[in-house]
GROMACS .gro file of C-alpha atoms in nm:
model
  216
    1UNK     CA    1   2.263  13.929   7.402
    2UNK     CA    2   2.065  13.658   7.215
    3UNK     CA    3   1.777  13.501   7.237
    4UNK     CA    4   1.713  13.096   7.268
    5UNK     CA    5   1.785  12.905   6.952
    6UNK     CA    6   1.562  12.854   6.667
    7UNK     CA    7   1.349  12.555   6.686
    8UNK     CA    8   1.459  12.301   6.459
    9UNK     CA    9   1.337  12.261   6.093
   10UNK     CA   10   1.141  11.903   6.100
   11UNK     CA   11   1.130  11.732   5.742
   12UNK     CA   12   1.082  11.421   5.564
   13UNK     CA   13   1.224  11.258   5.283
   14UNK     CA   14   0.989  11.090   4.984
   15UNK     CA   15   1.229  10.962   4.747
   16UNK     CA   16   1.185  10.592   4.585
   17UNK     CA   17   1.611  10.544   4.607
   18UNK     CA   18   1.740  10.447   4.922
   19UNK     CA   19   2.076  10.580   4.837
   20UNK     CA   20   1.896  10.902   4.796
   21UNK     CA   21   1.686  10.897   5.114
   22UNK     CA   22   2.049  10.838   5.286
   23UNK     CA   23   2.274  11.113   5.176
   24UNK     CA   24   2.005  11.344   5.223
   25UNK     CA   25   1.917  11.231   5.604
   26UNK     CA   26   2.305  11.231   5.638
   27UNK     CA   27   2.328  11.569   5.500
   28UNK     CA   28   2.031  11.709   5.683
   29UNK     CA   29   2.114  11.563   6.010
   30UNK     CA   30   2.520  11.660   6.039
   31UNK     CA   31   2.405  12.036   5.987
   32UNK     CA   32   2.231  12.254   6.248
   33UNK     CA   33   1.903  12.345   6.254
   34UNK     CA   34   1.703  12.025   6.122
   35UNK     CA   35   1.533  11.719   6.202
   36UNK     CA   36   1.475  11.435   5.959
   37UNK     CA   37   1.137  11.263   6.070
   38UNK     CA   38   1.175  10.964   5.855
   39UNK     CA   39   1.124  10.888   5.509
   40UNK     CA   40   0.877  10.728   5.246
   41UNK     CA   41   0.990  10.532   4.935
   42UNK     CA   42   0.673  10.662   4.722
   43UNK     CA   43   0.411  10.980   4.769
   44UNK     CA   44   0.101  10.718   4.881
   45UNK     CA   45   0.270  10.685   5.168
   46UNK     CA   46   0.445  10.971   5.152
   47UNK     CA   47   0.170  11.148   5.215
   48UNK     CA   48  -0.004  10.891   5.529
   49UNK     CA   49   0.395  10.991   5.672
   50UNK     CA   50   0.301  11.341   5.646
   51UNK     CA   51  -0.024  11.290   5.818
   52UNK     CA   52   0.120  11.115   6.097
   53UNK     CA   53   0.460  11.290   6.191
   54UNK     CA   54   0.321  11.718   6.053
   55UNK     CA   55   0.664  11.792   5.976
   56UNK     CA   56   0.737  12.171   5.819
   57UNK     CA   57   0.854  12.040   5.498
   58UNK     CA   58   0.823  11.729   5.271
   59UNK     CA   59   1.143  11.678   5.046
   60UNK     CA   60   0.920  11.483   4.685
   61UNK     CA   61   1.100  11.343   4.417
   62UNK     CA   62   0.844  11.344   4.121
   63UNK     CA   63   0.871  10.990   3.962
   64UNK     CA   64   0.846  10.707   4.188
   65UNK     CA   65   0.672  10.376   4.175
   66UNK     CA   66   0.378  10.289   4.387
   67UNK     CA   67   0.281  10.683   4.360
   68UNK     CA   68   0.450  10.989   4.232
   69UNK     CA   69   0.513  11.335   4.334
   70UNK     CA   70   0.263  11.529   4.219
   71UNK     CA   71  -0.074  11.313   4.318
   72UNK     CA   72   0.070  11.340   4.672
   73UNK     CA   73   0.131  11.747   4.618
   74UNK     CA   74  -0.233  11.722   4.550
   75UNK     CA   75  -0.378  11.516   4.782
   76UNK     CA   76  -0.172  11.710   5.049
   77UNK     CA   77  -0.307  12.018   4.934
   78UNK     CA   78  -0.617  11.907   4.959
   79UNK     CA   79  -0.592  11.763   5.271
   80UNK     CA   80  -0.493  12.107   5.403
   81UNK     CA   81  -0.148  12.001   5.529
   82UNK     CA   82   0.101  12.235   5.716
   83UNK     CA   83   0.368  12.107   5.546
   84UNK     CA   84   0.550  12.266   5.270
   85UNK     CA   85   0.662  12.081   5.011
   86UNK     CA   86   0.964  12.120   4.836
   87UNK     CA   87   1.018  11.923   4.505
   88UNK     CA   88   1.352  11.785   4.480
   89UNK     CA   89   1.400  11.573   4.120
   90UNK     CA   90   1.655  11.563   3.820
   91UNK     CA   91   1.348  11.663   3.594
   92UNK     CA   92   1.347  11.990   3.543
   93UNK     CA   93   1.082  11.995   3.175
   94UNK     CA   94   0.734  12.200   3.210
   95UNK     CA   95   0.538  11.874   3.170
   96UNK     CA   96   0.701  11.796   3.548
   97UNK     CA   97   0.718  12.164   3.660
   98UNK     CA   98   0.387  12.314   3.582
   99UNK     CA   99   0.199  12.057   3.748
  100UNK     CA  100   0.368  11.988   4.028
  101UNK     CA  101   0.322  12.371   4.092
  102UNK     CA  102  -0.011  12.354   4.028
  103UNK     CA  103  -0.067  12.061   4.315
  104UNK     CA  104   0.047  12.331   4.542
  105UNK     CA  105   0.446  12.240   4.551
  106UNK     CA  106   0.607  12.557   4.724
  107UNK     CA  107   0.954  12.538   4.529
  108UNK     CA  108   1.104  12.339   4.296
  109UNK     CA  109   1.494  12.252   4.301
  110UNK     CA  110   1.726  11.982   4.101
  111UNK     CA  111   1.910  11.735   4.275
  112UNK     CA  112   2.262  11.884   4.152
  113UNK     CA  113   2.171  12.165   4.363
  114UNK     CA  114   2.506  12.276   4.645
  115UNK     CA  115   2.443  12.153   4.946
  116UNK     CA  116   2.418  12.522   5.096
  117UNK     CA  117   2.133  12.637   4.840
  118UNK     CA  118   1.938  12.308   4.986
  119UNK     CA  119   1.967  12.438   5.308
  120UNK     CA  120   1.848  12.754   5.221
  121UNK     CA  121   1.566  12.608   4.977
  122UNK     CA  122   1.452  12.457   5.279
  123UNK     CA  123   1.451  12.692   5.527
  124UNK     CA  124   1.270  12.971   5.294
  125UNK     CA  125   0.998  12.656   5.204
  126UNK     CA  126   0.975  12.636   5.562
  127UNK     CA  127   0.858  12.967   5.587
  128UNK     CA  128   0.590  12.900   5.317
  129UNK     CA  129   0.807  13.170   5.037
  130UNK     CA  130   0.827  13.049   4.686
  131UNK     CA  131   1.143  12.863   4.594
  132UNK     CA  132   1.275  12.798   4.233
  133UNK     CA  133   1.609  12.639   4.104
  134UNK     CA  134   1.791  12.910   3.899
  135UNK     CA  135   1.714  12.726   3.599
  136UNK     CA  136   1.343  12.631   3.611
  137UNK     CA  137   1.245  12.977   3.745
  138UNK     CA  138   1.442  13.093   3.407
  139UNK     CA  139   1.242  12.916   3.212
  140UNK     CA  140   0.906  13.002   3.351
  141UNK     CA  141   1.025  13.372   3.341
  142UNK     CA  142   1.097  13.308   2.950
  143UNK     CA  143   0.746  13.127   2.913
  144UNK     CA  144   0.556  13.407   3.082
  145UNK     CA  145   0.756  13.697   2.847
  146UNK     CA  146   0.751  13.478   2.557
  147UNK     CA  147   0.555  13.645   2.326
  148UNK     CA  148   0.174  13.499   2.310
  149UNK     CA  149   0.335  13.224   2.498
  150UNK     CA  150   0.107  12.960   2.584
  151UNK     CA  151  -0.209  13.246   2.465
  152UNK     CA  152  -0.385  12.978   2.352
  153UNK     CA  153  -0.405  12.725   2.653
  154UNK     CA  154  -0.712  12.632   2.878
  155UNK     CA  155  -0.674  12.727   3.195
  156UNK     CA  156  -0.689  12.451   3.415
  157UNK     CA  157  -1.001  12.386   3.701
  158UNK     CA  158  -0.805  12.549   4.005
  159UNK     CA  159  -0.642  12.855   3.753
  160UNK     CA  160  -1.052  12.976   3.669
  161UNK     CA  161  -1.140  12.901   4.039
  162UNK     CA  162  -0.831  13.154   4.098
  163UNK     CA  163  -0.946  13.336   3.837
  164UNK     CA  164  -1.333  13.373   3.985
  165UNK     CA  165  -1.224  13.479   4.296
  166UNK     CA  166  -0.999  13.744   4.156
  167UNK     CA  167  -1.312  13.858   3.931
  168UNK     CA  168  -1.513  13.866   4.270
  169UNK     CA  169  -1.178  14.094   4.455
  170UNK     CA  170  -1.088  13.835   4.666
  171UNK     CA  171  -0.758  13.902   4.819
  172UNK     CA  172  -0.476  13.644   4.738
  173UNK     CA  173  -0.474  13.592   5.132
  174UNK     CA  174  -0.862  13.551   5.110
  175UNK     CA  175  -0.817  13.314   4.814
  176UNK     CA  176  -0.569  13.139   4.980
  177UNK     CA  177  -0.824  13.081   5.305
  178UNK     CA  178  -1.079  13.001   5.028
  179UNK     CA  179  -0.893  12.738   4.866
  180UNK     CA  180  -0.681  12.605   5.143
  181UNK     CA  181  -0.392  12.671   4.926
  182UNK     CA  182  -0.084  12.877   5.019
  183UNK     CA  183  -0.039  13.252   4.863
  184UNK     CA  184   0.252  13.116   4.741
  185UNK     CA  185   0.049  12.908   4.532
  186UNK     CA  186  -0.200  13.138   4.433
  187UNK     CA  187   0.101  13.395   4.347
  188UNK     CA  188   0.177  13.031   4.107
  189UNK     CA  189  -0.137  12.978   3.964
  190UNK     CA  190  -0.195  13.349   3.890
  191UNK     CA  191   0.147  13.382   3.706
  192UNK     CA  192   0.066  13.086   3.490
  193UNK     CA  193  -0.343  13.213   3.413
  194UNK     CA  194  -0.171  13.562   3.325
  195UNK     CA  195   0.101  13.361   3.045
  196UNK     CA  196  -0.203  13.177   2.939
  197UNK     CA  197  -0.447  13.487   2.897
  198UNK     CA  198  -0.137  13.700   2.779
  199UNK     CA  199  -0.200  13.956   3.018
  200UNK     CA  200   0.014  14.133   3.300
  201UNK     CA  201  -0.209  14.222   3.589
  202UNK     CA  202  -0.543  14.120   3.817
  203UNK     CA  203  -0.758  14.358   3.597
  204UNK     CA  204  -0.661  14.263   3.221
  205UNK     CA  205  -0.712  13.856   3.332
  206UNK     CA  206  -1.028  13.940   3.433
  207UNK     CA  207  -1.143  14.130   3.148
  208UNK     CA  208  -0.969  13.890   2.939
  209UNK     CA  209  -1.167  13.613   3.080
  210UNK     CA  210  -1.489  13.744   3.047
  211UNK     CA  211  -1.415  13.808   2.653
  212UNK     CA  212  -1.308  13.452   2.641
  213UNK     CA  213  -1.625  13.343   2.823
  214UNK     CA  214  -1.413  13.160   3.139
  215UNK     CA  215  -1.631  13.429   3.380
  216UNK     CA  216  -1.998  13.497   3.325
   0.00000   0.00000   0.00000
């Protein structure tokens, strides 16, 4: 015996090509399980779209004219929106990663990902759990063991805000509340403060930033 269906995924589409915004409405709509709210053409209104129709998850491209990807990551997380967002771009460099992930992006794909790993992308974003295409989540794995990779970096405002909480034991559900972030995201910015720091766990960042001077 089963129970009722699933209530449909609800999404929108931010993507400045039309012949983009298409196949993926096309591709969305012909499979079960989701619901394509409408679309935006840049993240300004992107984001007023997101505002209006709360949909679970916001497909961004990154670079688009009239407002890109990661100022409307932002300004959504700032806002506090229940949407996930799920980057979708053929940019896959740190300078495009990083801070989209640091705006509060949930997952990260390419656009040459199979249809079925979209799906799935979109179904675990919907559910607010951490998504990475094989090869960007390589690379951050690489950065992060690299050897004094990226030791020498400034942590940005919302990493020692992370960081300050952590020094205070905040919980990453706590810090989460705090922030108005996900704990997806704070799981995001606490990976990159530890490649930064060069440490492994809670404990070592914050004694590390105290002897750096970022706490007290």
């Amino acid at each position: 015996m089963t129970g009722p269906p699933a209530p449909a995924i609800t999404l929108i589409v931010v993507d400045d090509h039309p012949v983009v915004r298409d196949g993926l409405r096309g591709m969305f709509e012909s499979a079960a399980g989701f619901t394509v709210l409408g679309e935006a053409a840049n993240g300004v209104d992107g984001v007023a779209l997101a505002a209006r129709l709360d949909p679970d998850v916001v497909l961004m491209d990154l670079r688009m004219p009239g407002g890109g990807g990661v100022d409307a990551i932002a300004e959504l997380t700032r806002r506090g929106a229940r949407a996930k967002v799920l980057v979708l771009t053929t940019y896959d460099t740190d300078s495009d990663t990083l801070p989209a992930i640091e705006a509060g992006a949930t997952g990260y794909l390419l656009k040459d990902a199979p249809r079925e790993e979209l799906f799935t992308a979109v179904r675990a974003a919907a559910l607010g759990r951490t998504v990475l295409s094989p090869a960007v989540a390589s690379r951050l794995v690489s950065r992060v063991r690299a050897p004094g990779a990226g030791g020498g970096e400034q942590l940005s405002a919302r990493e020692r805000e992370v960081l300050g909480l952590v020094a205070r034991g905040t919980s990453n559900r706590e810090i989460a509340a705090e922030l108005f972030i996900s704990e997806a995201t704070v799981k995001t910015h606490l990976t990159h403060l530890y490649a930064k720091l060069g440490v492994k766990d809670r404990a070592a960042a914050v004694a590390a930033g105290y002897e750096r001077g970022i706490l007290g």
